[in-house]
Short mmCIF file of C-alpha atoms and ligand atoms in Angstrom, two decimals:
data_model
loop_
_atom_site.label_atom_id
_atom_site.label_comp_id
_atom_site.label_asym_id
_atom_site.label_seq_id
_atom_site.Cartn_x
_atom_site.Cartn_y
_atom_site.Cartn_z
CA UNK W 28 47.13 -69.31 3.55
CA UNK W 29 49.11 -66.05 3.88
CA UNK W 30 48.55 -63.72 6.78
CA UNK W 31 46.81 -61.37 4.42
CA UNK W 32 44.43 -64.02 3.20
CA UNK W 33 43.65 -65.00 6.77
CA UNK W 34 43.00 -61.37 7.62
CA UNK W 35 40.77 -61.00 4.55
CA UNK W 36 38.73 -64.08 5.50
CA UNK W 37 38.33 -62.83 9.04
CA UNK W 38 37.35 -59.31 8.05
CA UNK W 39 34.92 -60.22 5.26
CA UNK W 40 33.39 -62.83 7.55
CA UNK W 41 32.82 -60.20 10.24
CA UNK W 42 31.42 -57.77 7.68
CA UNK W 43 28.99 -60.33 6.27
CA UNK W 44 27.83 -61.03 9.82
CA UNK W 45 27.38 -57.35 10.73
CA UNK W 46 23.78 -56.97 11.83
CA UNK W 47 23.28 -53.26 11.26
CA UNK W 48 24.78 -50.18 9.60
CA UNK W 49 26.50 -49.07 12.80
CA UNK W 50 28.33 -52.37 13.01
CA UNK W 51 29.41 -52.04 9.36
CA UNK W 52 30.71 -48.55 10.04
CA UNK W 53 32.62 -49.75 13.11
CA UNK W 54 34.28 -52.46 11.02
CA UNK W 55 35.16 -49.93 8.31
CA UNK W 56 36.85 -47.67 10.85
CA UNK W 57 38.70 -50.60 12.42
CA UNK W 58 40.10 -51.72 9.03
CA UNK W 59 40.31 -48.63 6.83
CA UNK W 60 40.12 -45.69 9.26
CA UNK W 61 43.13 -43.58 10.13
CA UNK W 62 44.32 -46.06 12.74
CA UNK W 63 42.78 -49.07 10.96
CA UNK W 64 44.54 -52.40 10.54
CA UNK W 65 44.73 -52.22 6.74
CA UNK W 66 45.75 -48.57 6.85
CA UNK W 67 48.58 -49.66 9.17
CA UNK W 68 49.70 -52.30 6.68
CA UNK W 69 49.71 -49.77 3.84
CA UNK W 70 51.94 -47.53 5.91
CA UNK W 71 54.55 -50.32 6.23
CA UNK W 72 55.02 -50.32 2.42
CA UNK W 73 57.15 -47.17 2.63
CA UNK W 74 59.76 -48.87 4.81
CA UNK W 75 60.14 -51.95 2.58
CA UNK W 76 62.82 -52.75 0.07
CA UNK W 77 61.67 -52.46 -3.54
CA UNK W 78 61.59 -56.23 -3.99
CA UNK W 79 59.63 -56.83 -0.87
CA UNK W 80 57.22 -54.04 -1.75
CA UNK W 81 56.68 -55.59 -5.17
CA UNK W 82 55.79 -58.89 -3.57
CA UNK W 83 53.72 -57.68 -0.66
CA UNK W 84 52.17 -54.49 -2.14
CA UNK W 85 49.67 -56.22 -4.43
CA UNK W 86 48.57 -58.48 -1.62
CA UNK W 87 47.85 -55.57 0.73
CA UNK W 88 46.02 -53.68 -2.03
CA UNK W 89 43.99 -56.77 -2.87
CA UNK W 90 43.12 -57.08 0.81
CA UNK W 91 41.99 -53.46 0.93
CA UNK W 92 39.91 -53.79 -2.21
CA UNK W 93 38.13 -56.93 -1.12
CA UNK W 94 37.36 -55.45 2.29
CA UNK W 95 36.10 -52.21 0.70
CA UNK W 96 33.88 -54.22 -1.65
CA UNK W 97 32.58 -56.36 1.21
CA UNK W 98 31.75 -53.24 3.26
CA UNK W 99 29.85 -51.68 0.32
CA UNK W 100 27.94 -54.89 -0.38
CA UNK W 101 26.91 -55.35 3.26
CA UNK W 102 25.91 -51.72 3.54
CA UNK W 103 23.75 -51.95 0.42
CA UNK W 104 22.15 -55.15 1.65
CA UNK W 105 21.34 -53.68 5.06
CA UNK W 106 19.95 -50.47 3.53
CA UNK W 107 17.79 -52.45 1.14
CA UNK W 108 16.44 -54.55 4.00
CA UNK W 109 15.75 -51.42 6.07
CA UNK W 110 13.79 -49.89 3.18
CA UNK W 111 11.79 -53.07 2.70
CA UNK W 112 10.96 -53.15 6.39
CA UNK W 113 9.94 -49.49 6.34
CA UNK W 114 7.71 -49.96 3.32
CA UNK W 115 6.13 -53.00 4.87
CA UNK W 116 5.36 -51.10 8.09
CA UNK W 117 4.39 -47.72 6.76
CA UNK W 118 0.73 -47.27 5.91
CA UNK W 119 -0.86 -44.19 4.38
CA UNK W 120 -4.45 -43.70 5.47
CA UNK W 121 -6.03 -42.23 2.36
CA UNK W 122 -9.25 -41.52 4.25
CA UNK W 123 -7.59 -38.98 6.55
CA UNK W 124 -8.35 -35.32 5.67
CA UNK W 125 -5.47 -33.75 3.72
CA UNK W 126 -5.45 -30.65 5.90
CA UNK W 127 -7.23 -29.38 8.96
CA UNK W 128 -10.63 -27.87 8.19
CA UNK W 129 -10.19 -24.21 7.19
CA UNK W 130 -10.79 -21.78 10.03
CA UNK W 131 -12.66 -18.56 9.67
CA UNK W 132 -15.56 -17.91 7.36
CA UNK W 133 -16.66 -15.83 4.41
CA UNK W 134 -18.21 -12.50 5.46
CA UNK W 135 -21.89 -12.13 4.47
CA UNK W 136 -21.01 -9.08 2.36
CA UNK W 137 -18.47 -11.09 0.34
CA UNK W 138 -20.97 -13.91 0.07
CA UNK W 139 -23.69 -11.58 -1.26
CA UNK W 140 -21.28 -10.00 -3.76
CA UNK W 141 -20.42 -13.50 -5.01
CA UNK W 142 -24.12 -14.29 -5.26
CA UNK W 143 -24.74 -11.11 -7.26
CA UNK W 144 -21.86 -11.87 -9.63
CA UNK W 145 -23.26 -15.35 -10.18
CA UNK W 146 -26.82 -14.17 -10.81
CA UNK W 147 -25.81 -11.41 -13.19
CA UNK W 148 -23.24 -13.57 -15.00
CA UNK W 149 -26.17 -15.78 -15.93
CA UNK W 150 -27.79 -12.75 -17.58
CA UNK W 151 -24.62 -11.91 -19.49
CA UNK W 152 -23.22 -9.22 -17.17
CA UNK W 153 -19.49 -8.90 -16.51
CA UNK W 154 -18.06 -7.60 -13.22
CA UNK W 155 -16.35 -4.19 -13.48
CA UNK W 156 -14.31 -2.35 -10.85
CA UNK W 157 -13.05 1.15 -10.25
CA UNK W 158 -10.82 2.91 -7.72
CA UNK W 159 -12.09 3.74 -4.23
CA UNK W 160 -10.00 6.91 -4.32
CA UNK W 161 -11.77 8.75 -7.12
CA UNK W 162 -11.55 12.15 -8.66
CA UNK W 163 -14.26 14.73 -8.58
CA UNK W 164 -15.00 14.40 -12.29
CA UNK W 165 -15.78 10.66 -12.30
CA UNK W 166 -17.66 10.74 -8.99
CA UNK W 167 -19.75 13.85 -9.72
CA UNK W 168 -19.25 15.99 -12.82
CA UNK W 169 -19.44 13.27 -15.47
CA UNK W 170 -22.52 11.90 -13.71
CA UNK W 171 -24.26 15.23 -14.33
CA UNK W 172 -23.71 16.49 -10.80
CA UNK W 173 -22.06 19.90 -11.36
CA UNK W 174 -20.25 21.72 -8.59
CA UNK W 175 -23.23 23.79 -7.64
CA UNK W 176 -25.53 20.79 -7.46
CA UNK W 177 -27.06 20.12 -4.04
CA UNK W 178 -26.43 16.38 -4.51
CA UNK W 179 -22.77 17.05 -3.81
CA UNK W 180 -23.61 18.26 -0.34
CA UNK W 181 -26.05 15.38 0.13
CA UNK W 182 -23.29 12.84 -0.32
CA UNK W 183 -21.27 13.87 2.77
CA UNK W 184 -18.09 13.36 0.84
CA UNK W 185 -14.70 12.60 2.37
CA UNK W 186 -12.34 14.85 0.42
CA UNK W 187 -8.56 14.59 0.35
CA UNK W 188 -6.61 17.80 0.92
CA UNK W 189 -6.00 19.52 -2.39
CA UNK W 190 -2.40 18.99 -3.45
CA UNK W 191 -0.44 21.66 -5.27
CA UNK W 192 -1.48 24.88 -6.83
CA UNK W 193 -4.47 24.44 -9.15
CA UNK W 194 -4.52 20.64 -8.86
CA UNK W 195 -6.24 19.14 -11.90
CA UNK W 196 -8.63 17.06 -9.85
CA UNK W 197 -9.90 17.16 -6.31
CA UNK W 198 -9.52 13.59 -5.01
CA UNK W 199 -12.10 11.98 -2.75
CA UNK W 200 -13.32 8.64 -1.46
CA UNK W 201 -16.02 7.60 -3.91
CA UNK W 202 -19.47 8.18 -2.47
CA UNK W 203 -21.14 5.62 -4.71
CA UNK W 204 -20.28 2.96 -7.30
CA UNK W 205 -21.77 5.09 -10.11
CA UNK W 206 -18.33 6.41 -11.24
CA UNK W 207 -17.67 2.86 -12.48
CA UNK W 208 -20.40 3.55 -15.07
CA UNK W 209 -18.29 6.42 -16.41
CA UNK W 210 -15.04 4.45 -16.37
CA UNK W 211 -16.65 1.53 -18.17
CA UNK W 212 -18.28 3.66 -20.88
CA UNK W 213 -14.99 5.47 -21.49
CA UNK W 214 -12.99 2.26 -21.72
CA UNK W 215 -15.26 -0.14 -23.58
CA UNK W 216 -17.31 0.15 -26.70
CA UNK W 217 -21.00 -0.67 -26.32
CA UNK W 218 -22.90 -2.93 -25.99
CA UNK W 219 -22.14 -2.88 -22.27
CA UNK W 220 -23.57 -5.08 -19.55
CA UNK W 221 -21.78 -4.80 -16.23
CA UNK W 222 -22.29 -4.85 -12.51
CA UNK W 223 -19.81 -3.08 -10.24
CA UNK W 224 -19.83 -4.20 -6.60
CA UNK W 225 -17.58 -2.44 -4.12
CA UNK W 226 -16.92 -0.21 -1.14
CA UNK W 227 -18.20 3.34 -0.94
CA UNK W 228 -17.70 6.03 1.71
CA UNK W 229 -19.78 8.76 3.28
CA UNK W 230 -19.26 10.79 6.41
CA UNK W 231 -22.27 9.36 8.21
CA UNK W 232 -22.62 7.03 11.18
CA UNK W 233 -25.56 5.67 13.18
CA UNK W 234 -27.46 2.37 13.57
CA UNK W 235 -28.27 2.22 9.87
CA UNK W 236 -25.28 4.11 8.43
CA UNK W 237 -21.57 3.35 8.54
CA UNK W 238 -18.89 5.59 7.01
CA UNK W 239 -17.91 2.71 4.72
CA UNK W 240 -20.55 0.50 3.14
CA UNK W 241 -21.10 -1.50 -0.03
CA UNK W 242 -23.05 -0.92 -3.19
CA UNK W 243 -23.52 -2.72 -6.44
CA UNK W 244 -24.03 -0.71 -9.58
CA UNK W 245 -25.61 -2.07 -12.74
CA UNK W 246 -25.23 -0.62 -16.21
CA UNK W 247 -26.55 -1.65 -19.61
CA UNK W 248 -25.79 0.36 -22.76
CA UNK W 249 -27.07 -0.83 -26.11
CA UNK W 250 -29.40 0.16 -28.93
CA UNK W 251 -33.11 0.42 -28.21
CA UNK W 252 -32.94 -0.14 -24.45
CA UNK W 253 -36.05 0.94 -22.53
CA UNK W 254 -37.50 0.76 -19.04
CA UNK W 255 -39.08 -2.63 -19.73
CA UNK W 256 -35.56 -4.07 -19.90
CA UNK W 257 -34.75 -2.42 -16.59
CA UNK W 258 -37.82 -3.81 -14.85
CA UNK W 259 -37.31 -7.32 -16.22
CA UNK W 260 -33.65 -7.31 -15.19
CA UNK W 261 -34.41 -6.15 -11.65
CA UNK W 262 -37.26 -8.64 -11.26
CA UNK W 263 -35.16 -11.54 -12.53
CA UNK W 264 -32.29 -10.53 -10.27
CA UNK W 265 -34.42 -10.17 -7.13
CA UNK W 266 -36.25 -13.47 -7.73
CA UNK W 267 -32.93 -15.28 -8.04
CA UNK W 268 -31.41 -13.46 -5.07
CA UNK W 269 -34.30 -13.97 -2.65
CA UNK W 270 -34.94 -17.42 -4.09
CA UNK W 271 -38.67 -16.85 -4.59
CA UNK W 272 -40.86 -16.14 -7.61
CA UNK W 273 -43.20 -14.13 -5.42
CA UNK W 274 -41.46 -10.79 -5.94
CA UNK W 275 -43.60 -7.73 -6.69
CA UNK W 276 -41.89 -4.50 -7.64
CA UNK W 277 -43.23 -0.97 -7.55
CA UNK W 278 -41.43 1.64 -9.61
CA UNK W 279 -41.85 5.12 -8.16
CA UNK W 280 -40.88 8.26 -10.09
CA UNK W 281 -37.83 9.81 -8.50
CA UNK W 282 -34.84 11.96 -9.29
CA UNK W 283 -31.17 11.18 -9.79
CA UNK W 284 -28.98 13.55 -11.80
CA UNK W 285 -27.48 10.66 -13.81
CA UNK W 286 -30.75 9.05 -14.88
CA UNK W 287 -33.74 10.44 -16.74
CA UNK W 288 -36.36 9.31 -16.08
CA UNK W 289 -35.44 7.95 -12.66
CA UNK W 290 -37.30 5.41 -10.60
CA UNK W 291 -37.01 4.29 -7.04
CA UNK W 292 -37.81 0.61 -6.80
CA UNK W 293 -39.84 -0.72 -3.89
CA UNK W 294 -40.38 -4.37 -3.11
CA UNK W 295 -43.34 -5.89 -1.24
CA UNK W 296 -42.63 -7.59 2.08
CA UNK W 297 -44.29 -8.79 5.25
CA UNK W 298 -43.16 -8.82 8.85
CA UNK W 299 -42.66 -12.19 10.53
CA UNK W 300 -41.37 -12.56 14.10
CA UNK W 301 -39.81 -9.13 13.86
CA UNK W 302 -38.09 -9.97 10.58
CA UNK W 303 -38.81 -8.57 7.15
CA UNK W 304 -39.59 -11.31 4.65
CA UNK W 305 -39.34 -10.12 1.07
CA UNK W 306 -42.22 -11.21 -1.15
CA UNK W 307 -45.82 -10.47 -2.02
CA UNK W 308 -47.65 -7.35 -3.12
CA UNK W 309 -47.02 -4.45 -0.76
CA UNK W 310 -50.65 -3.34 -1.14
CA UNK W 311 -52.03 -6.69 0.10
CA UNK W 312 -53.13 -7.26 3.68
CA UNK W 313 -50.29 -7.73 6.09
CA UNK W 314 -47.81 -6.45 3.52
CA UNK W 315 -45.98 -3.18 2.96
CA UNK W 316 -43.53 -1.62 0.51
CA UNK W 317 -39.89 -1.12 1.22
CA UNK W 318 -37.57 1.04 -0.79
CA UNK W 319 -34.79 -1.13 -2.16
CA UNK W 320 -32.86 0.57 -4.91
CA UNK W 321 -32.41 3.53 -7.24
CA UNK W 322 -32.52 3.20 -11.00
CA UNK W 323 -33.40 4.84 -14.27
CA UNK W 324 -32.56 5.35 -17.89
CA UNK W 325 -29.01 6.68 -18.21
CA UNK W 326 -29.19 10.45 -18.72
CA UNK W 327 -28.30 11.55 -22.27
CA UNK W 328 -25.80 13.98 -20.83
CA UNK W 329 -23.95 11.18 -19.04
CA UNK W 330 -23.76 9.15 -22.25
CA UNK W 331 -22.45 12.21 -24.10
CA UNK W 332 -19.94 12.97 -21.29
CA UNK W 333 -18.42 9.56 -21.98
CA UNK W 334 -18.00 10.32 -25.68
CA UNK W 335 -20.94 8.23 -26.92
CA UNK W 336 -23.78 9.46 -29.13
CA UNK W 337 -26.98 9.39 -27.05
CA UNK W 338 -29.08 9.25 -30.23
CA UNK W 339 -27.52 5.86 -30.96
CA UNK W 340 -26.90 4.42 -27.49
CA UNK W 341 -29.34 4.19 -24.63
CA UNK W 342 -29.25 2.29 -21.41
CA UNK W 343 -30.37 1.80 -17.88
CA UNK W 344 -28.56 1.85 -14.57
CA UNK W 345 -29.29 0.94 -11.00
CA UNK W 346 -27.62 1.08 -7.63
CA UNK W 347 -28.31 -1.07 -4.55
CA UNK W 348 -26.87 -1.27 -1.05
CA UNK W 349 -25.17 -4.65 -0.69
CA UNK W 350 -25.19 -4.58 3.11
CA UNK W 351 -28.92 -3.96 3.04
CA UNK W 352 -29.43 -6.90 0.67
CA UNK W 353 -27.41 -9.11 3.01
CA UNK W 354 -29.39 -8.00 6.07
CA UNK W 355 -32.70 -8.67 4.36
CA UNK W 356 -31.78 -12.13 3.16
CA UNK W 357 -29.85 -13.42 6.15
CA UNK W 358 -31.76 -11.70 8.92
CA UNK W 359 -29.13 -9.46 10.49
CA UNK W 360 -30.44 -6.32 12.11
CA UNK W 361 -27.50 -4.10 13.03
CA UNK W 362 -25.38 -2.76 10.22
CA UNK W 363 -22.55 -1.77 12.56
CA UNK W 364 -21.94 -5.43 13.50
CA UNK W 365 -20.92 -5.99 9.87
CA UNK W 366 -17.70 -4.08 10.40
CA UNK W 367 -16.90 -4.80 14.07
CA UNK W 368 -14.80 -7.86 13.21
CA UNK W 369 -16.32 -9.83 16.11
CA UNK W 370 -15.40 -13.46 15.49
CA UNK W 371 -18.54 -14.73 17.25
CA UNK W 372 -20.71 -12.72 14.86
CA UNK W 373 -18.69 -13.94 11.90
CA UNK W 374 -18.86 -17.58 12.87
CA UNK W 375 -22.63 -17.23 13.30
CA UNK W 376 -23.39 -15.36 10.09
CA UNK W 377 -20.36 -16.31 7.98
CA UNK W 378 -20.28 -18.79 5.12
CA UNK W 379 -18.02 -21.76 4.46
CA UNK W 380 -15.05 -20.94 2.25
CA UNK W 381 -15.75 -23.93 0.05
CA UNK W 382 -19.48 -23.44 -0.46
CA UNK W 383 -19.45 -21.25 -3.54
CA UNK W 384 -22.81 -19.88 -4.66
CA UNK W 385 -24.03 -21.23 -7.99
CA UNK W 386 -27.37 -20.98 -9.73
CA UNK W 387 -27.59 -24.75 -10.08
CA UNK W 388 -26.39 -25.64 -6.59
CA UNK W 389 -28.37 -23.03 -4.67
CA UNK W 390 -27.40 -19.41 -4.63
CA UNK W 391 -27.12 -19.10 -0.86
CA UNK W 392 -24.84 -22.18 -0.85
N1 DAH E 410 -25.63 6.34 -6.91
C1 DAH E 410 -26.89 6.37 -6.18
C2 DAH E 410 -26.60 6.51 -4.70
O1 DAH E 410 -25.56 6.18 -4.26
C3 DAH E 410 -27.67 5.10 -6.42
C4 DAH E 410 -28.15 4.99 -7.82
C5 DAH E 410 -29.37 5.50 -8.16
C6 DAH E 410 -27.38 4.40 -8.79
C7 DAH E 410 -29.86 5.43 -9.45
C8 DAH E 410 -27.84 4.31 -10.09
C9 DAH E 410 -29.09 4.84 -10.42
O2 DAH E 410 -27.13 3.75 -11.07
O3 DAH E 410 -29.56 4.75 -11.67
O4 DAH E 410 -27.44 6.92 -3.97
#
């Protein structure tokens, strides 16, 4: 056996016996590294005579190749064994929760807006939106509230400074969601059935008023719409929202510039442990009426302002305070707490992010 063959036997034996990847690497460095034994042999080729090199060269190269192959084989074997061991040891507990339970909660106002969308979707209403920074025309003029109208003063409007000489529109923070009626009628051809929930702003602040609050507007435009449709819609909505069939409404003649005739809608309720419980006839013993929302048949002028023919298209509209609806249903008594951002209040009154209101699964989720 030549020296080279002896060396090959010794090296491949050691490699085959290497117990881990570090040992394989150490053997590789010892044989093929910069100062390795085989590297040293290769270096001697340069100093040999051509004949000698021809004789010895192939033997050294064969040695290197077999050692390289042995190293690769042992490495692969050890890696395969390591993977097997890892797979055998590693267990995935499929019953563990995928992520930590979500923190925080859904604000009652968001919850109620979701509930409203769900209830009205069932009646064929889409959800419409409009900008909170509105212009004077959409917020007032188109809604039949001309500049001289006292309703403008009543709304305690936040106006933006007028920009530029003779600015086309005076911008403001919308005082109600009614401008969404105008935007919808101007954008979409009737028939129209929408609700428009959102933020509104008025310069007013006490226990029952905050400068920002929420309303939901409703609008139906079609042929042959009358107040019976309005009353049925409101009754159906309030029964679903308060989750009781015992809802009695009282429509009281009222005035809004954008509806004619207009009606304020009261709902019967009773007092229980200091809380208002909606339901029952307000004229019955132990009951009373509470004003809940404004409504009416859309004023002909408003329909015409939006480019529709009021002899062809009629409709009804209504507007409700969302915060008020939330307070009544979930028993909160201070409106200001809604917007304090107190986490204790939120965790008490908030809703789970994953409990989405549905008509089938329970609207209050
Ligand atoms: N926009 C009125 C308000 O903010 C509420 C309202 C009343 C809306 C009657 C309506 C309506 O659509 O028909 O006080």
